[in-house]
XYZ file of C-alpha atoms in Angstrom:
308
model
C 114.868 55.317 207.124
C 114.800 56.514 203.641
C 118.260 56.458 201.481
C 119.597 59.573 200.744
C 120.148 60.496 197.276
C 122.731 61.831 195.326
C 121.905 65.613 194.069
C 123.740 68.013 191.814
C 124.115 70.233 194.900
C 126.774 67.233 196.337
C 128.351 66.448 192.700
C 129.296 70.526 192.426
C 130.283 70.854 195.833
C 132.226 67.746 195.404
C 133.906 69.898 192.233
C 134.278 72.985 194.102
C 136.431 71.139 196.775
C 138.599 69.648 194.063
C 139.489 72.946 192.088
C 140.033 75.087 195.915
C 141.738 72.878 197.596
C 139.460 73.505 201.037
C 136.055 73.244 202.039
C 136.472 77.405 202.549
C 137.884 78.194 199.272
C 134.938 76.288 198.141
C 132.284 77.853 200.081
C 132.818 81.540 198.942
C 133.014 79.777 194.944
C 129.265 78.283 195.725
C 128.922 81.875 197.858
C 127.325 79.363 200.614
C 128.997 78.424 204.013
C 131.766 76.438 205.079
C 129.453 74.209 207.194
C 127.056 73.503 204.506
C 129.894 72.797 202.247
C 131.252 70.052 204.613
C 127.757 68.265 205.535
C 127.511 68.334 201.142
C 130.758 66.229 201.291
C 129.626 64.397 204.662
C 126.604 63.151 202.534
C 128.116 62.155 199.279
C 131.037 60.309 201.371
C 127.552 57.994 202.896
C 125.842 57.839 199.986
C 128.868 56.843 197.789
C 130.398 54.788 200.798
C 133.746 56.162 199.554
C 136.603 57.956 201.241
C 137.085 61.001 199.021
C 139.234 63.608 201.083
C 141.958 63.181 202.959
C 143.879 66.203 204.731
C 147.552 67.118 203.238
C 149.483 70.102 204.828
C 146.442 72.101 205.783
C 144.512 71.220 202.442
C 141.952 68.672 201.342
C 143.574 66.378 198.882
C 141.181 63.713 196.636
C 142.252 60.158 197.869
C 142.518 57.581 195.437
C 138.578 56.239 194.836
C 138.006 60.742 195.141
C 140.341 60.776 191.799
C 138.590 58.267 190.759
C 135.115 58.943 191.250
C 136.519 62.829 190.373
C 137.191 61.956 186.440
C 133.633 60.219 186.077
C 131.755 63.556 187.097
C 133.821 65.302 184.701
C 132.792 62.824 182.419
C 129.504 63.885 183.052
C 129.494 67.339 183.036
C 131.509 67.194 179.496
C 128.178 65.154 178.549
C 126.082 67.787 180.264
C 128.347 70.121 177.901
C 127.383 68.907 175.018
C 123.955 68.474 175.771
C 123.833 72.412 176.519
C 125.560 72.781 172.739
C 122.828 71.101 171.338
C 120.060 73.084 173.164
C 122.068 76.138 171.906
C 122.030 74.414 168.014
C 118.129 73.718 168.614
C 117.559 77.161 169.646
C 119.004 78.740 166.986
C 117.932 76.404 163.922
C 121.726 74.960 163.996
C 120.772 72.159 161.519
C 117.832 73.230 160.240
C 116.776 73.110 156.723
C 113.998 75.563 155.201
C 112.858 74.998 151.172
C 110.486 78.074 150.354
C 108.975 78.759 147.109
C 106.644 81.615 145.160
C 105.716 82.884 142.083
C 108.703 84.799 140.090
C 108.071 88.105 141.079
C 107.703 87.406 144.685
C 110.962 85.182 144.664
C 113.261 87.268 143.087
C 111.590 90.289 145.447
C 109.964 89.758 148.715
C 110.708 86.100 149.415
C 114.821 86.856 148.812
C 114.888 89.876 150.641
C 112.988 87.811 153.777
C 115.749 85.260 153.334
C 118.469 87.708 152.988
C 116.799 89.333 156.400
C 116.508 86.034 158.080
C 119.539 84.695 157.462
C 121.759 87.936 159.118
C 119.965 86.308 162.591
C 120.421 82.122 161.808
C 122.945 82.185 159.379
C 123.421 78.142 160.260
C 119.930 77.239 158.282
C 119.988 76.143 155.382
C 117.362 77.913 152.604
C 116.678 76.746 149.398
C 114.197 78.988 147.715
C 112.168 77.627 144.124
C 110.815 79.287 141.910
C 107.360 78.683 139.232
C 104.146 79.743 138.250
C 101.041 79.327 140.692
C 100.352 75.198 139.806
C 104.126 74.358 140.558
C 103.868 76.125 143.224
C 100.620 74.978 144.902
C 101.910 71.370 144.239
C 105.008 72.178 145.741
C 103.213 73.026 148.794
C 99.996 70.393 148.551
C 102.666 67.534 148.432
C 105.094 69.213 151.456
C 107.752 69.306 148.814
C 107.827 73.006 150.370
C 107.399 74.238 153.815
C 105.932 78.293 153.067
C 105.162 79.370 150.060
C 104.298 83.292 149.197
C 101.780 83.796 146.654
C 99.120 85.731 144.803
C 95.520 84.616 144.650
C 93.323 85.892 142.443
C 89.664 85.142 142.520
C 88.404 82.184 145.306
C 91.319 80.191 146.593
C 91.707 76.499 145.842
C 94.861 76.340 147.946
C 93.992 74.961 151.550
C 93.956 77.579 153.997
C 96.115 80.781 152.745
C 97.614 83.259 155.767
C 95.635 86.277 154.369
C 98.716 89.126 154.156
C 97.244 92.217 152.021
C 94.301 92.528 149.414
C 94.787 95.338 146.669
C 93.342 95.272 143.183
C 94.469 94.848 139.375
C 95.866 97.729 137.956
C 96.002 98.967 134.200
C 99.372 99.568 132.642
C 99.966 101.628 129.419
C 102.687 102.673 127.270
C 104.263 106.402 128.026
C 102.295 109.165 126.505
C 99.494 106.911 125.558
C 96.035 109.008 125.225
C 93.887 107.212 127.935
C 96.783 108.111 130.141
C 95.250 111.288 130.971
C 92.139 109.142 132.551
C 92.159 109.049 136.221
C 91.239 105.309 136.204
C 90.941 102.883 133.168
C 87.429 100.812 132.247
C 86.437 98.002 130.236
C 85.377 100.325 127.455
C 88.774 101.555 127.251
C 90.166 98.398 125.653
C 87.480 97.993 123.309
C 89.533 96.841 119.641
C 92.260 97.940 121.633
C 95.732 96.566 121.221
C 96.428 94.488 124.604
C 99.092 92.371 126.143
C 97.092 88.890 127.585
C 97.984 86.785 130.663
C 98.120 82.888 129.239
C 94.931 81.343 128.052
C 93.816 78.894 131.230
C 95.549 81.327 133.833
C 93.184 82.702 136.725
C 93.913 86.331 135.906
C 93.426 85.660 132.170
C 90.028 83.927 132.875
C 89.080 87.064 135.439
C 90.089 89.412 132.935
C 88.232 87.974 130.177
C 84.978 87.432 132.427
C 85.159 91.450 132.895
C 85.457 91.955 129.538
C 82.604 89.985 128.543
C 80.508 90.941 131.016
C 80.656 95.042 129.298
C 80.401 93.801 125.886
C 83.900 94.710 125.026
C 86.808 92.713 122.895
C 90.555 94.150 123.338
C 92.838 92.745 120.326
C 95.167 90.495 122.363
C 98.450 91.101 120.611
C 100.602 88.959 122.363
C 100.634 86.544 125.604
C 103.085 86.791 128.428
C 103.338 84.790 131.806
C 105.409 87.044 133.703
C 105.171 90.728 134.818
C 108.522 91.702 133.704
C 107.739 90.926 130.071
C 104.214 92.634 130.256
C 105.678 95.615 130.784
C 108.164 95.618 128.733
C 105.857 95.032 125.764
C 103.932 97.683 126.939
C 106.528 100.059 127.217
C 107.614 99.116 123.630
C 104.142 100.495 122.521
C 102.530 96.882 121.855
C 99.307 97.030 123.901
C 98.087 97.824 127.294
C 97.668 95.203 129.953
C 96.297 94.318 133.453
C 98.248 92.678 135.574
C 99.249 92.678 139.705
C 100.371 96.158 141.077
C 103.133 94.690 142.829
C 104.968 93.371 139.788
C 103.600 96.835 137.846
C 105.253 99.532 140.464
C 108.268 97.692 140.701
C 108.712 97.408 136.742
C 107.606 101.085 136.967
C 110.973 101.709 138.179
C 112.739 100.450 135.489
C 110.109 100.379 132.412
C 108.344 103.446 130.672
C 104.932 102.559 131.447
C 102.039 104.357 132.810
C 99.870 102.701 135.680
C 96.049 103.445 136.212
C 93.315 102.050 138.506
C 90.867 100.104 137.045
C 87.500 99.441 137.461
C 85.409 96.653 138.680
C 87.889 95.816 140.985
C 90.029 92.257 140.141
C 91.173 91.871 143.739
C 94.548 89.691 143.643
C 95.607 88.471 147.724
C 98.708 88.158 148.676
C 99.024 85.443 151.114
C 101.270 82.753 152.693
C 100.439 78.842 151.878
C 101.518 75.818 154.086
C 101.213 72.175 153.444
C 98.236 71.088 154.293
C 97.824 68.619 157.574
C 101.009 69.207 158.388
C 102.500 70.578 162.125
C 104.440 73.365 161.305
C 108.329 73.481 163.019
C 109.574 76.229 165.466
C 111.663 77.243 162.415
C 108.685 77.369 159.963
C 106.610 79.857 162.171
C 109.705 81.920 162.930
C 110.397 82.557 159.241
C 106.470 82.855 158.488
C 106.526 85.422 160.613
C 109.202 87.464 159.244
C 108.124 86.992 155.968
C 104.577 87.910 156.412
C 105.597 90.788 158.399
C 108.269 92.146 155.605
C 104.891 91.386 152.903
C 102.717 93.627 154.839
C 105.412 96.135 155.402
C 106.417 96.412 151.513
C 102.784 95.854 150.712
C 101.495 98.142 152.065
C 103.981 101.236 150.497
C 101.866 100.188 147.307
C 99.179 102.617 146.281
C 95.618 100.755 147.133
C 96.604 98.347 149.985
C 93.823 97.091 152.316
């Protein structure tokens, strides 16, 4: 005949007896029958070989090897405790550590506003968030340095395998009041011996930009060179030039800069996108914040005049 086995059904009815003091009291706790709550007992008594009851005064009382064999399931469930803890920390990214990175204007914007968001649900992970132009930040990624980036590609990605978010194209920026402003949308003529405001020689915008330029037979006076959005337009809005540049970085200076901002035509798509490292399985934690942050890009995004 086949040994029974010990079950968690016998260990908590086992418990139940302890705390009630009766195999009835224990019964309505498990909200099962007195009978069934007895042949439990029965069976662990066989399969232990122990005594573990004894009657006192009308209640069950633990004998000695009971008390005994009593304080090692507690034992256990305290184990069983902590084991539950941890599945509660694993859940919720307890000890988790996140290192995200992007180009200036998306870290300072979008990428600290999806940490800010994701942080008011797993406040436990820790987020460190860096910060440099697109070649730090595609190393940072190709070496696994970082675990998401958020970036803008312009012209045919090098990076492996970007999360398309949003596509929207170059715009022209202008000092207030300036003539052309009256133009519906800005052309490569336009900037022909024209004072303008140059993304750094060897960048991918710069070279884009220059391409277009070539291409109509037209050579803007570049009057000085700036890597970041913020100081484009402020050199712009001082009156130094006109520029092309990103329209994320131009609406939100918009709101804080004079400056005009025109379409501009041929199109110099820029995509904003999500990079991972490459060959690498992405964490339960990675994909949850990927997912808020590409969700908050296309959401913001998208408010921006000529999203597609």
């Amino acid at each position: 005949m086949r040994k029974r086995l010990m079950s968690f059904r016998h260990v908590e009815a086992f418990r139940a007896v302890i705390a009630a003091g009766s195999m009835t009291a224990a019964a309505q706790r498990l909200h099962t029958s007195q009978p069934q709550v007895s042949r439990l007992i029965a069976q662990l008594e066989a399969i232990t070989g122990l005594p573990l009851f004894e009657r006192a005064g009308g209640r069950l009382a633990p004998t000695l090897d009971g008390m005994r064999f009593s304080a090692e399931v507690e034992r256990a469930f305290v184990g069983l405790s902590s084991l539950e803890a941890a599945a509660v920390r694993i859940r919720s990214f307890g000890s988790g550590r996140l290192r995200v990175a992007a180009m200036p204007r998306l870290a300072g914007g979008l990428l600290a506003r999806a940490v800010a968001r994701f942080k008011t649900e797993h406040q436990e992970v820790a987020i460190a968030i860096y910060s440099g132009d697109d070649a730090a930040v595609s190393e940072w990624i190709a070496t696994g340095f970082c675990d998401v980036a958020l970036t803008m590609i312009y012209g045919d990605a090098t990076d492996p395998a970007p999360e398309h978010v949003l596509t929207m194209d170059c715009v022209a920026v202008l000092p207030p009041a300036h003539p052309l402003a009256a133009l519906e949308r800005l052309e490569p003529a336009d900037f022909h011996d024209a004072p303008f405001i140059a993304s750094p020689l060897g960048s991918t915008l710069r070279t884009q930009i220059d391409e277009v330029f070539e291409a109509a037979g037209v050579e803007p006076i570049v009057s000085v060179e700036a890597g970041l959005g913020a100081s484009i337009c402020v050199l712009v809005a001082a009156g130094l030039g006109m520029s092309l540049m990103n329209p994320l970085a131009a609406y939100e200076e918009a709101k804080v800069s004079e400056i005009e901002i025109r379409p501009f035509v041929p199109s110099l798509p820029v995509r904003f996108a999500l990079l991972f490292p490459p060959d690498h399985a992405r964490s339960r934690l990675v994909e949850t914040f990927s997912k808020l942050a590409f969700e908050m890009m296309l959401e913001e995004l998208s408010r921006l005049p000529g999203g597609v």
